[in-house]
Coordinates of C-alpha atoms in Angstrom, one line a residue:
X1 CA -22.5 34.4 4.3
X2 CA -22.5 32.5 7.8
X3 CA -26.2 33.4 8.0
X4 CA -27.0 31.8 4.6
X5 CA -24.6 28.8 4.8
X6 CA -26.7 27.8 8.2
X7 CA -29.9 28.3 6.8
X8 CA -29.2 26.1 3.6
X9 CA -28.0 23.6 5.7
X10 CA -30.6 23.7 7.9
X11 CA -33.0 23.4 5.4
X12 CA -31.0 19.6 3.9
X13 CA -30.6 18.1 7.4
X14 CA -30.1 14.8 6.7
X15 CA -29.4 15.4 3.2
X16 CA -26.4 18.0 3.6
X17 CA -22.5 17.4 4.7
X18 CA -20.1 19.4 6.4
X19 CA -16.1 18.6 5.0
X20 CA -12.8 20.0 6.4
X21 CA -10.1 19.7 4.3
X22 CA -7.4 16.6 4.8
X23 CA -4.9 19.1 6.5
X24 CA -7.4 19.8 9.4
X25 CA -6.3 19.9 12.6
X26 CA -7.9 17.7 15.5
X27 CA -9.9 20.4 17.3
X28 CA -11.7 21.6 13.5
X29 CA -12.5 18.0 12.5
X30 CA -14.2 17.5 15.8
X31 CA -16.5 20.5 15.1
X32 CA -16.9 19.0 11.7
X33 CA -18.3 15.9 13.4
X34 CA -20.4 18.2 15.8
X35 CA -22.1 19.9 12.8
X36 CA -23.2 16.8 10.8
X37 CA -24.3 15.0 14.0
X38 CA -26.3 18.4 15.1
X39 CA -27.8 18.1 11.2
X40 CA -29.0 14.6 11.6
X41 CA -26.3 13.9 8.4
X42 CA -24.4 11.1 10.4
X43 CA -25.8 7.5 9.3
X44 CA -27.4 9.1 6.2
X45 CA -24.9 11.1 4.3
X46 CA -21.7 10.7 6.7
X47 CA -20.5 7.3 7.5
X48 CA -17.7 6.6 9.9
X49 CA -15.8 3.7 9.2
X50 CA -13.0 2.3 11.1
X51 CA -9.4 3.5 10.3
X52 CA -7.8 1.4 7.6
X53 CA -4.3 -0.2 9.8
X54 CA -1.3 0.6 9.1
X55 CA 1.6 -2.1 9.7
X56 CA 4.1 -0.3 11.6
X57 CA 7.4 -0.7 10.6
X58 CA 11.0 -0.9 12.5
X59 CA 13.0 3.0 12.3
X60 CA 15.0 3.1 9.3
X61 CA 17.7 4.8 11.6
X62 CA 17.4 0.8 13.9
X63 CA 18.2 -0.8 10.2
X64 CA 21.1 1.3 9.1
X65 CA 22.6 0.6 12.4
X66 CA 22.5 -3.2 12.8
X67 CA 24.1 -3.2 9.4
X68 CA 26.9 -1.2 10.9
X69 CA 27.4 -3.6 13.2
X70 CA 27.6 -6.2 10.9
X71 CA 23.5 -8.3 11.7
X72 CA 22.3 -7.7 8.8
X73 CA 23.2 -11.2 6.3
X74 CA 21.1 -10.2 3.9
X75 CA 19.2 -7.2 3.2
X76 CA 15.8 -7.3 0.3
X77 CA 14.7 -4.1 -0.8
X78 CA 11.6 -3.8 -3.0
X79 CA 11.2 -0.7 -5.0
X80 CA 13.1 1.7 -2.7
X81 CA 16.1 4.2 -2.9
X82 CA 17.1 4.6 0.4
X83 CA 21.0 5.5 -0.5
X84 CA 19.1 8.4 -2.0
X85 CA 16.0 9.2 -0.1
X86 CA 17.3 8.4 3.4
X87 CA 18.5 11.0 5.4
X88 CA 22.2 12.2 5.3
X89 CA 23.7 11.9 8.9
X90 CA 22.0 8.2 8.7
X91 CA 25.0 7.1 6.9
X92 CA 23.1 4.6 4.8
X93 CA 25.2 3.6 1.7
X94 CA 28.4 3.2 4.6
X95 CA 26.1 1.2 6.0
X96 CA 25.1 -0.6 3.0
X97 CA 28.7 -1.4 2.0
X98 CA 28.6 -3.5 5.6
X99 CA 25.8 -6.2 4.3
X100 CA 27.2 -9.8 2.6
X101 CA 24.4 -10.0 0.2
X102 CA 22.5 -7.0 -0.8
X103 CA 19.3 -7.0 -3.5
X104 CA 17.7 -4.3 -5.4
X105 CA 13.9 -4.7 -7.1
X106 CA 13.2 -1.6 -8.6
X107 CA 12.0 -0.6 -12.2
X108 CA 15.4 1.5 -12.9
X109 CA 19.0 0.6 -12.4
X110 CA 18.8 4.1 -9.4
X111 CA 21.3 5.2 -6.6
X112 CA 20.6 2.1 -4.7
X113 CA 20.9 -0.5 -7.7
X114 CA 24.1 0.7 -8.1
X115 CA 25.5 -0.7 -4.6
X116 CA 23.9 -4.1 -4.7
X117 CA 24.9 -7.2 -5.7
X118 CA 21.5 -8.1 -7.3
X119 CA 19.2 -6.3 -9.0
X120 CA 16.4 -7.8 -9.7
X121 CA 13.6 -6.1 -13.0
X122 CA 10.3 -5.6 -11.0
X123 CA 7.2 -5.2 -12.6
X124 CA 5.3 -2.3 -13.2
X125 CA 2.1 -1.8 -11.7
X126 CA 0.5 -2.2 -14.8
X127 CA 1.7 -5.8 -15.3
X128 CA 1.1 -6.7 -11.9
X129 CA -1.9 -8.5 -9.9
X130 CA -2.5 -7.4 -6.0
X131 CA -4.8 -5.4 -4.2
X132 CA -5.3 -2.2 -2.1
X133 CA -7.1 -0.3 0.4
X134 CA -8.7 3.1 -0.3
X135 CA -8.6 5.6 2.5
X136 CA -12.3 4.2 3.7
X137 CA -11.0 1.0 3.8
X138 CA -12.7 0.0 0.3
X139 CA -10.5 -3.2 -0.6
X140 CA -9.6 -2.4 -4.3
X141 CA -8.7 -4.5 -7.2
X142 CA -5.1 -4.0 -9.3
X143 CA -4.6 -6.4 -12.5
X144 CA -2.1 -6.5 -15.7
X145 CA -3.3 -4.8 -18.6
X146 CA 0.1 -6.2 -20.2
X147 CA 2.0 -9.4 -19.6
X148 CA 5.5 -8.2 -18.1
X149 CA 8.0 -6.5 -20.9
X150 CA 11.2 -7.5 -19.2
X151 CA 10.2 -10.3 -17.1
X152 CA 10.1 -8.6 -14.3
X153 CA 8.6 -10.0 -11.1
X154 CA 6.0 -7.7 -8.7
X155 CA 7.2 -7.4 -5.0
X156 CA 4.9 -10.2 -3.5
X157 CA 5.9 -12.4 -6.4
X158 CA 9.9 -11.7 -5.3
X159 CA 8.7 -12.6 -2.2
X160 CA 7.1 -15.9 -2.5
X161 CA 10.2 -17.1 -4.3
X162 CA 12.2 -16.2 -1.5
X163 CA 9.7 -17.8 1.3
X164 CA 7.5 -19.6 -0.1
X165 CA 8.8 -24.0 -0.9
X166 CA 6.9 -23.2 -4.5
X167 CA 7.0 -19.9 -5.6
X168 CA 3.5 -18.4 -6.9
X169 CA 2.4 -15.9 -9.6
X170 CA 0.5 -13.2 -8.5
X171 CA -2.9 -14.1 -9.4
X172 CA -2.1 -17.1 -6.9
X173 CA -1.0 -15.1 -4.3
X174 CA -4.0 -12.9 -4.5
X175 CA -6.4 -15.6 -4.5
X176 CA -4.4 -17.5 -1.7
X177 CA -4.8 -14.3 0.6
X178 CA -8.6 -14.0 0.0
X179 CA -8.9 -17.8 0.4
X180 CA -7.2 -17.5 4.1
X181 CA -9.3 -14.5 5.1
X182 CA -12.1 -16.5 5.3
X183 CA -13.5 -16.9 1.7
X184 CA -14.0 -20.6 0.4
X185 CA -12.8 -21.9 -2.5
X186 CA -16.6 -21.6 -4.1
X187 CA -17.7 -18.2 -2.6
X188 CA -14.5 -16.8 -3.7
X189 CA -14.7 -18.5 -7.1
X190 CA -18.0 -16.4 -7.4
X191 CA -16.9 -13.2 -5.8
X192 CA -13.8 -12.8 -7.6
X193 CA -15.8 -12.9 -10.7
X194 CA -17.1 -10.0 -9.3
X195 CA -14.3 -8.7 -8.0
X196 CA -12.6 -8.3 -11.7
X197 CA -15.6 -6.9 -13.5
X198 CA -16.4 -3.9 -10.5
X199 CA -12.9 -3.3 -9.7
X200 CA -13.8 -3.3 -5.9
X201 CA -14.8 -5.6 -3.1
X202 CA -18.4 -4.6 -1.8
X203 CA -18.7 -4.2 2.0
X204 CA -15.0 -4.3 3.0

């Protein structure tokens, strides 16, 4: 089998590709990269692109202990559970019960709705405008296919009302972001038309 899997991609260099699963460890994807470099596939039918970044945020376990000792004011969580989902010995409702002024987005009244003082309807993603990142850093479209049933907000709408001096919709925001990462108001103007109808932005 070896024998014949060599040959046939021997015989597509350049037009083959060699995979290891997402699970692979560091030692396998290195002999991965070894193969389609050694096959002439790298530049034609594998293309490295640079990792997508990730925003690093502060230990949930740094959190539930400044709201123990009472520095948290005011604590904003968009569509998470953490009195459910965090770990146990973190202590996090306790912890919880310590902040003034506690909010909840979330599409359900959960575990964590039910210890806040607000709880605000968020939208679902289907009623919501934003973008994402694939995992090769293809900068992907997301836009309502519905107006919002109950009103509810998305997460960078609730937080332009609580930051911004005017809040914005999320169309707005979305077009502000693009605007400020380097796109004028005319090239975006054109781009975004494109943008909407391919569901993608090319070359990101």
């Amino acid at each position: 089998w070896r024998a014949r899997a060599f040959a046939a991609l021997n015989a597509a260099r350049g037009s083959g590709i060699v995979l290891a699963g997402a699970q692979a460890g560091p030692e396998l994807l290195a002999q991965v990269h070894r193969l389609n470099a050694a096959l002439g596939n790298a530049g034609r039918t594998v293309f490295h692109t640079a990792p997508v970044p990730v925003l690093e945020a502060e230990p949930l376990d740094a959190l539930a202990e400044a709201m123990r000792r009472g520095e948290v004011r005011i604590l904003v969580m968009l569509d998470v559970n953490p009195v459910y989902d965090a770990p146990g010995d973190l202590g996090f409702r306790d912890a919880l019960a310590r902040v003034p002024l506690k909010i909840h987005a979330g599409l359900y009244q959960d575990e964590t709705a039910f210890h806040c003082d607000w709880n605000l309807p968020l939208a679902h993603p289907l009623e919501a405008w934003g973008d994402a990142r694939s995992p090769d850093g293809t900068v992907t479209l997301v836009q309502p296919t519905i107006r919002p049933l109950y009103d509810g907000r998305s997460g960078p709408e609730i937080l332009s009302i609580l930051t911004d001096a005017e809040a914005k919709d999320g169309a707005a925001l979305l077009d502000a972001h693009w605007r400020q990462a380097g796109e004028t108001d005319a090239a975006w103007t054109t781009r975004r038309e494109a943008f909407l109808q391919a569901g993608f932005l090319e070359n990101t």
